[in-house]
Amino acid sequence: MHSHPHARARRWAVRATALLTAMMAFVVTWAGAASAHGSLVDPASRHYGCWARWGSDFQNPAMAQQDPMCWQAWQTDTNAMWNWNGLYRMNLGGNFQAGVPNGQLCSGGHAESGRYNAMDVPGAWKATTVRNTFTVKLWDQANHGADYLLVYVTRPGFDPTRQALTWSDLQLLTKTGKYAPAPYYSVNLSTSGRTGRAVVYMIWQASHMDQTFFMCSDVTFTT
């Protein structure tokens, strides 16, 4: 026996409402997860900088000439920039060199199934001008806190426009102590006699669980 058209319409309406509710729940859950972490914002990490400069205009073809490394990153995976606060790895137990191979430091060892791989590509990334004494600022959106921050700078002679980053390219500037949960953490740093291009590399060991964030920020040292 065939059902009445009005009954079928009501059933379809109920199904459509259930589907819409499920989709909205997914979007809310995704948005909550996406806003739950953070990144180095000054000097801007590669993924945060691309979002900050182009998030409202990411389809503009002028980016290809004005900011070519961000252009290749947006073309590779737009989600890397929308999720600029999610470049992390879980449960590394502090053994970062084992979990993040050479050449993959800026993507956190191909974190999130390779979402951030474009960050590893050498090239003319936009660089922040800093002096030999400078401050870095981390934005912790979810107030995770930090067990510690490790901040490195590339050795003199390293050319980020031509070389993918390896562990042997890094010099440790500081390992901080613990940070209580807060929106921002700042670290004062000092180098000596540096000029030209370099990469500042930060590892943020969050306090709420064994969750580790990896960030490459391009800088140009000036006297």
mmCIF file of C-alpha atoms in Angstrom:
data_model
loop_
_atom_site.group_PDB
_atom_site.id
_atom_site.type_symbol
_atom_site.label_atom_id
_atom_site.label_comp_id
_atom_site.label_asym_id
_atom_site.label_seq_id
_atom_site.Cartn_x
_atom_site.Cartn_y
_atom_site.Cartn_z
ATOM 1 C CA MET A 1 0.000 0.000 0.000
ATOM 2 C CA HIS A 2 1.376 3.425 -0.924
ATOM 3 C CA SER A 3 1.674 6.032 1.794
ATOM 4 C CA HIS A 4 -0.131 9.327 1.562
ATOM 5 C CA PRO A 5 1.881 12.129 -0.124
ATOM 6 C CA HIS A 6 1.522 14.318 2.952
ATOM 7 C CA ALA A 7 2.896 11.567 5.188
ATOM 8 C CA ARG A 8 5.879 11.089 2.866
ATOM 9 C CA ALA A 9 6.490 14.849 2.872
ATOM 10 C CA ARG A 10 6.438 14.910 6.667
ATOM 11 C CA ARG A 11 8.935 12.029 6.845
ATOM 12 C CA TRP A 12 11.268 13.773 4.396
ATOM 13 C CA ALA A 13 10.958 16.988 6.426
ATOM 14 C CA VAL A 14 11.914 15.105 9.598
ATOM 15 C CA ARG A 15 14.880 13.468 7.838
ATOM 16 C CA ALA A 16 16.027 16.793 6.399
ATOM 17 C CA THR A 17 15.766 18.439 9.807
ATOM 18 C CA ALA A 18 17.780 15.618 11.396
ATOM 19 C CA LEU A 19 20.434 15.879 8.699
ATOM 20 C CA LEU A 20 20.663 19.647 9.093
ATOM 21 C CA THR A 21 20.953 19.284 12.859
ATOM 22 C CA ALA A 22 23.746 16.748 12.462
ATOM 23 C CA MET A 23 25.579 18.996 10.004
ATOM 24 C CA MET A 24 25.265 21.985 12.322
ATOM 25 C CA ALA A 25 26.581 19.920 15.217
ATOM 26 C CA PHE A 26 29.549 18.878 13.093
ATOM 27 C CA VAL A 27 30.277 22.478 12.126
ATOM 28 C CA VAL A 28 30.053 23.639 15.745
ATOM 29 C CA THR A 29 32.313 20.780 16.877
ATOM 30 C CA TRP A 30 34.839 21.506 14.103
ATOM 31 C CA ALA A 31 34.818 25.212 14.842
ATOM 32 C CA GLY A 32 35.382 24.537 18.531
ATOM 33 C CA ALA A 33 38.302 22.254 17.787
ATOM 34 C CA ALA A 34 39.780 24.715 15.309
ATOM 35 C CA SER A 35 39.788 27.521 17.867
ATOM 36 C CA ALA A 36 41.252 25.450 20.665
ATOM 37 C CA HIS A 37 44.969 25.876 20.188
ATOM 38 C CA GLY A 38 47.390 28.589 18.991
ATOM 39 C CA SER A 39 50.577 29.603 17.220
ATOM 40 C CA LEU A 40 53.521 31.965 17.186
ATOM 41 C CA VAL A 41 52.129 35.310 16.040
ATOM 42 C CA ASP A 42 55.145 37.644 16.373
ATOM 43 C CA PRO A 43 57.207 36.968 14.386
ATOM 44 C CA ALA A 44 54.363 35.221 12.581
ATOM 45 C CA SER A 45 54.656 31.517 11.886
ATOM 46 C CA ARG A 46 54.393 30.604 8.227
ATOM 47 C CA HIS A 47 50.854 29.253 8.495
ATOM 48 C CA TYR A 48 49.586 32.040 10.782
ATOM 49 C CA GLY A 49 51.171 34.724 8.583
ATOM 50 C CA CYS A 50 49.506 33.369 5.459
ATOM 51 C CA TRP A 51 46.148 33.399 7.220
ATOM 52 C CA ALA A 52 46.665 36.878 8.687
ATOM 53 C CA ARG A 53 47.677 38.424 5.352
ATOM 54 C CA TRP A 54 45.342 36.585 3.008
ATOM 55 C CA GLY A 55 42.543 34.923 4.955
ATOM 56 C CA SER A 56 39.986 37.455 3.749
ATOM 57 C CA ASP A 57 41.316 37.466 0.170
ATOM 58 C CA PHE A 58 42.880 34.049 -0.359
ATOM 59 C CA GLN A 59 41.638 33.648 -3.956
ATOM 60 C CA ASN A 60 43.300 36.868 -5.115
ATOM 61 C CA PRO A 61 45.681 35.902 -7.973
ATOM 62 C CA ALA A 62 47.912 38.826 -6.999
ATOM 63 C CA MET A 63 49.142 36.658 -4.110
ATOM 64 C CA ALA A 64 51.147 34.587 -6.601
ATOM 65 C CA GLN A 65 53.460 37.557 -7.236
ATOM 66 C CA GLN A 66 53.189 39.421 -3.944
ATOM 67 C CA ASP A 67 53.514 36.454 -1.585
ATOM 68 C CA PRO A 68 54.469 33.395 -3.639
ATOM 69 C CA MET A 69 55.155 31.028 -0.745
ATOM 70 C CA CYS A 70 51.762 31.727 0.771
ATOM 71 C CA TRP A 71 50.256 31.261 -2.695
ATOM 72 C CA GLN A 72 51.730 27.774 -2.991
ATOM 73 C CA ALA A 73 50.554 26.997 0.529
ATOM 74 C CA TRP A 74 46.975 28.087 -0.155
ATOM 75 C CA GLN A 75 46.970 26.090 -3.392
ATOM 76 C CA THR A 76 48.303 23.003 -1.617
ATOM 77 C CA ASP A 77 45.824 22.922 1.277
ATOM 78 C CA THR A 78 43.664 25.856 2.334
ATOM 79 C CA ASN A 79 42.877 24.076 5.604
ATOM 80 C CA ALA A 80 46.450 24.633 6.757
ATOM 81 C CA MET A 81 45.701 28.342 7.068
ATOM 82 C CA TRP A 82 42.120 28.073 8.314
ATOM 83 C CA ASN A 83 43.549 25.780 10.991
ATOM 84 C CA TRP A 84 46.608 27.941 11.629
ATOM 85 C CA ASN A 85 46.224 27.093 15.334
ATOM 86 C CA GLY A 86 46.308 23.306 14.881
ATOM 87 C CA LEU A 87 49.830 22.353 13.830
ATOM 88 C CA TYR A 88 50.558 19.897 16.601
ATOM 89 C CA ARG A 89 51.469 16.292 17.309
ATOM 90 C CA MET A 90 50.255 14.076 20.112
ATOM 91 C CA ASN A 91 52.141 11.822 22.505
ATOM 92 C CA LEU A 92 55.718 12.381 21.337
ATOM 93 C CA GLY A 93 56.995 12.059 24.892
ATOM 94 C CA GLY A 94 59.525 14.829 24.328
ATOM 95 C CA ASN A 95 61.350 12.788 21.664
ATOM 96 C CA PHE A 96 60.885 15.418 18.979
ATOM 97 C CA GLN A 97 63.754 14.484 16.684
ATOM 98 C CA ALA A 98 62.441 10.932 16.390
ATOM 99 C CA GLY A 99 58.898 12.105 15.674
ATOM 100 C CA VAL A 100 59.762 14.959 13.304
ATOM 101 C CA PRO A 101 62.234 13.962 10.554
ATOM 102 C CA ASN A 102 64.720 16.314 8.934
ATOM 103 C CA GLY A 103 63.123 18.396 6.216
ATOM 104 C CA GLN A 104 59.718 18.190 7.934
ATOM 105 C CA LEU A 105 60.269 20.493 10.902
ATOM 106 C CA CYS A 106 57.954 23.258 9.697
ATOM 107 C CA SER A 107 55.081 20.813 9.157
ATOM 108 C CA GLY A 108 55.628 19.083 12.495
ATOM 109 C CA GLY A 109 56.588 15.860 10.752
ATOM 110 C CA HIS A 110 53.690 15.982 8.281
ATOM 111 C CA ALA A 111 51.203 16.703 11.078
ATOM 112 C CA GLU A 112 47.486 16.195 10.528
ATOM 113 C CA SER A 113 47.972 13.766 7.624
ATOM 114 C CA GLY A 114 50.171 16.193 5.716
ATOM 115 C CA ARG A 115 47.908 19.230 5.948
ATOM 116 C CA TYR A 116 50.871 21.539 6.631
ATOM 117 C CA ASN A 117 53.419 20.059 4.222
ATOM 118 C CA ALA A 118 53.648 23.283 2.204
ATOM 119 C CA MET A 119 55.284 24.930 5.224
ATOM 120 C CA ASP A 120 58.391 22.793 4.653
ATOM 121 C CA VAL A 121 58.973 24.122 1.117
ATOM 122 C CA PRO A 122 62.031 26.416 0.877
ATOM 123 C CA GLY A 123 61.438 29.792 -0.747
ATOM 124 C CA ALA A 124 60.985 33.508 -0.301
ATOM 125 C CA TRP A 125 58.642 33.395 2.703
ATOM 126 C CA LYS A 126 57.674 36.806 4.044
ATOM 127 C CA ALA A 127 60.074 37.645 6.854
ATOM 128 C CA THR A 128 59.706 39.832 9.939
ATOM 129 C CA THR A 129 62.557 42.265 10.574
ATOM 130 C CA VAL A 130 64.087 41.828 14.045
ATOM 131 C CA ARG A 131 67.179 43.019 15.883
ATOM 132 C CA ASN A 132 69.641 40.783 17.690
ATOM 133 C CA THR A 133 67.657 41.361 20.870
ATOM 134 C CA PHE A 134 64.004 40.619 20.193
ATOM 135 C CA THR A 135 60.828 39.183 21.670
ATOM 136 C CA VAL A 136 58.610 36.396 20.401
ATOM 137 C CA LYS A 137 54.921 36.136 21.257
ATOM 138 C CA LEU A 138 52.835 32.971 21.293
ATOM 139 C CA TRP A 139 49.033 33.161 21.160
ATOM 140 C CA ASP A 140 47.436 30.409 23.246
ATOM 141 C CA GLN A 141 43.779 30.652 22.243
ATOM 142 C CA ALA A 142 42.548 27.967 24.614
ATOM 143 C CA ASN A 143 44.738 28.822 27.599
ATOM 144 C CA HIS A 144 46.403 25.407 27.517
ATOM 145 C CA GLY A 145 49.448 26.621 29.404
ATOM 146 C CA ALA A 146 52.967 25.449 28.627
ATOM 147 C CA ASP A 147 55.248 22.972 30.326
ATOM 148 C CA TYR A 148 57.996 24.818 28.447
ATOM 149 C CA LEU A 149 58.846 26.573 25.196
ATOM 150 C CA LEU A 150 61.938 25.693 23.175
ATOM 151 C CA VAL A 151 63.105 28.510 20.903
ATOM 152 C CA TYR A 152 65.786 27.971 18.276
ATOM 153 C CA VAL A 153 67.316 30.048 15.505
ATOM 154 C CA THR A 154 69.005 28.719 12.388
ATOM 155 C CA ARG A 155 72.781 28.778 12.268
ATOM 156 C CA PRO A 156 74.562 31.489 10.273
ATOM 157 C CA GLY A 157 74.767 30.450 6.640
ATOM 158 C CA PHE A 158 71.453 28.609 6.552
ATOM 159 C CA ASP A 159 69.377 29.851 3.598
ATOM 160 C CA PRO A 160 65.633 29.256 4.084
ATOM 161 C CA THR A 161 64.979 30.319 0.504
ATOM 162 C CA ARG A 162 66.921 27.276 -0.724
ATOM 163 C CA GLN A 163 67.117 24.771 2.138
ATOM 164 C CA ALA A 164 64.516 22.722 3.995
ATOM 165 C CA LEU A 165 65.066 22.891 7.739
ATOM 166 C CA THR A 166 66.887 20.100 9.587
ATOM 167 C CA TRP A 167 67.682 19.649 13.264
ATOM 168 C CA SER A 168 71.399 20.242 12.694
ATOM 169 C CA ASP A 169 70.562 23.683 11.266
ATOM 170 C CA LEU A 170 69.233 24.864 14.643
ATOM 171 C CA GLN A 171 70.853 26.584 17.600
ATOM 172 C CA LEU A 172 68.922 26.583 20.870
ATOM 173 C CA LEU A 173 68.333 30.092 22.187
ATOM 174 C CA THR A 174 66.337 29.170 25.267
ATOM 175 C CA LYS A 175 64.251 26.590 27.049
ATOM 176 C CA THR A 176 61.749 28.364 29.245
ATOM 177 C CA GLY A 177 60.121 27.277 32.439
ATOM 178 C CA LYS A 178 56.447 26.555 32.901
ATOM 179 C CA TYR A 179 53.740 29.054 31.885
ATOM 180 C CA ALA A 180 50.404 29.196 33.664
ATOM 181 C CA PRO A 181 47.433 29.246 31.248
ATOM 182 C CA ALA A 182 47.036 32.688 29.651
ATOM 183 C CA PRO A 183 46.179 34.138 26.237
ATOM 184 C CA TYR A 184 49.776 35.094 25.364
ATOM 185 C CA TYR A 185 53.302 34.098 26.318
ATOM 186 C CA SER A 186 56.332 36.263 25.489
ATOM 187 C CA VAL A 187 59.977 35.250 25.443
ATOM 188 C CA ASN A 188 62.868 37.718 25.310
ATOM 189 C CA LEU A 189 65.736 36.470 23.155
ATOM 190 C CA SER A 190 69.236 37.575 22.291
ATOM 191 C CA THR A 191 71.668 36.677 19.524
ATOM 192 C CA SER A 192 75.011 38.183 18.595
ATOM 193 C CA GLY A 193 76.134 39.718 15.335
ATOM 194 C CA ARG A 194 73.378 38.217 13.226
ATOM 195 C CA THR A 195 72.326 39.749 9.922
ATOM 196 C CA GLY A 196 70.191 38.539 7.047
ATOM 197 C CA ARG A 197 67.632 35.774 6.723
ATOM 198 C CA ALA A 198 66.982 33.122 9.346
ATOM 199 C CA VAL A 199 64.210 30.953 10.760
ATOM 200 C CA VAL A 200 63.066 31.118 14.360
ATOM 201 C CA TYR A 201 61.783 27.690 15.355
ATOM 202 C CA MET A 202 59.542 27.233 18.381
ATOM 203 C CA ILE A 203 58.343 24.069 20.075
ATOM 204 C CA TRP A 204 55.454 24.584 22.488
ATOM 205 C CA GLN A 205 54.844 21.713 24.877
ATOM 206 C CA ALA A 206 51.290 22.283 26.072
ATOM 207 C CA SER A 207 50.392 21.518 29.683
ATOM 208 C CA HIS A 208 46.894 20.085 29.396
ATOM 209 C CA MET A 209 48.112 16.873 27.708
ATOM 210 C CA ASP A 210 51.119 15.577 25.754
ATOM 211 C CA GLN A 211 50.420 17.889 22.824
ATOM 212 C CA THR A 212 53.315 19.578 21.041
ATOM 213 C CA PHE A 213 53.113 22.482 18.595
ATOM 214 C CA PHE A 214 55.787 23.225 15.977
ATOM 215 C CA MET A 215 56.271 26.629 14.343
ATOM 216 C CA CYS A 216 58.612 28.124 11.742
ATOM 217 C CA SER A 217 58.827 31.918 11.644
ATOM 218 C CA ASP A 218 60.922 33.667 9.018
ATOM 219 C CA VAL A 219 62.957 36.669 10.143
ATOM 220 C CA THR A 220 65.526 39.064 8.772
ATOM 221 C CA PHE A 221 68.117 40.217 11.312
ATOM 222 C CA THR A 222 69.134 43.862 11.128
ATOM 223 C CA THR A 223 71.578 45.856 13.204
#
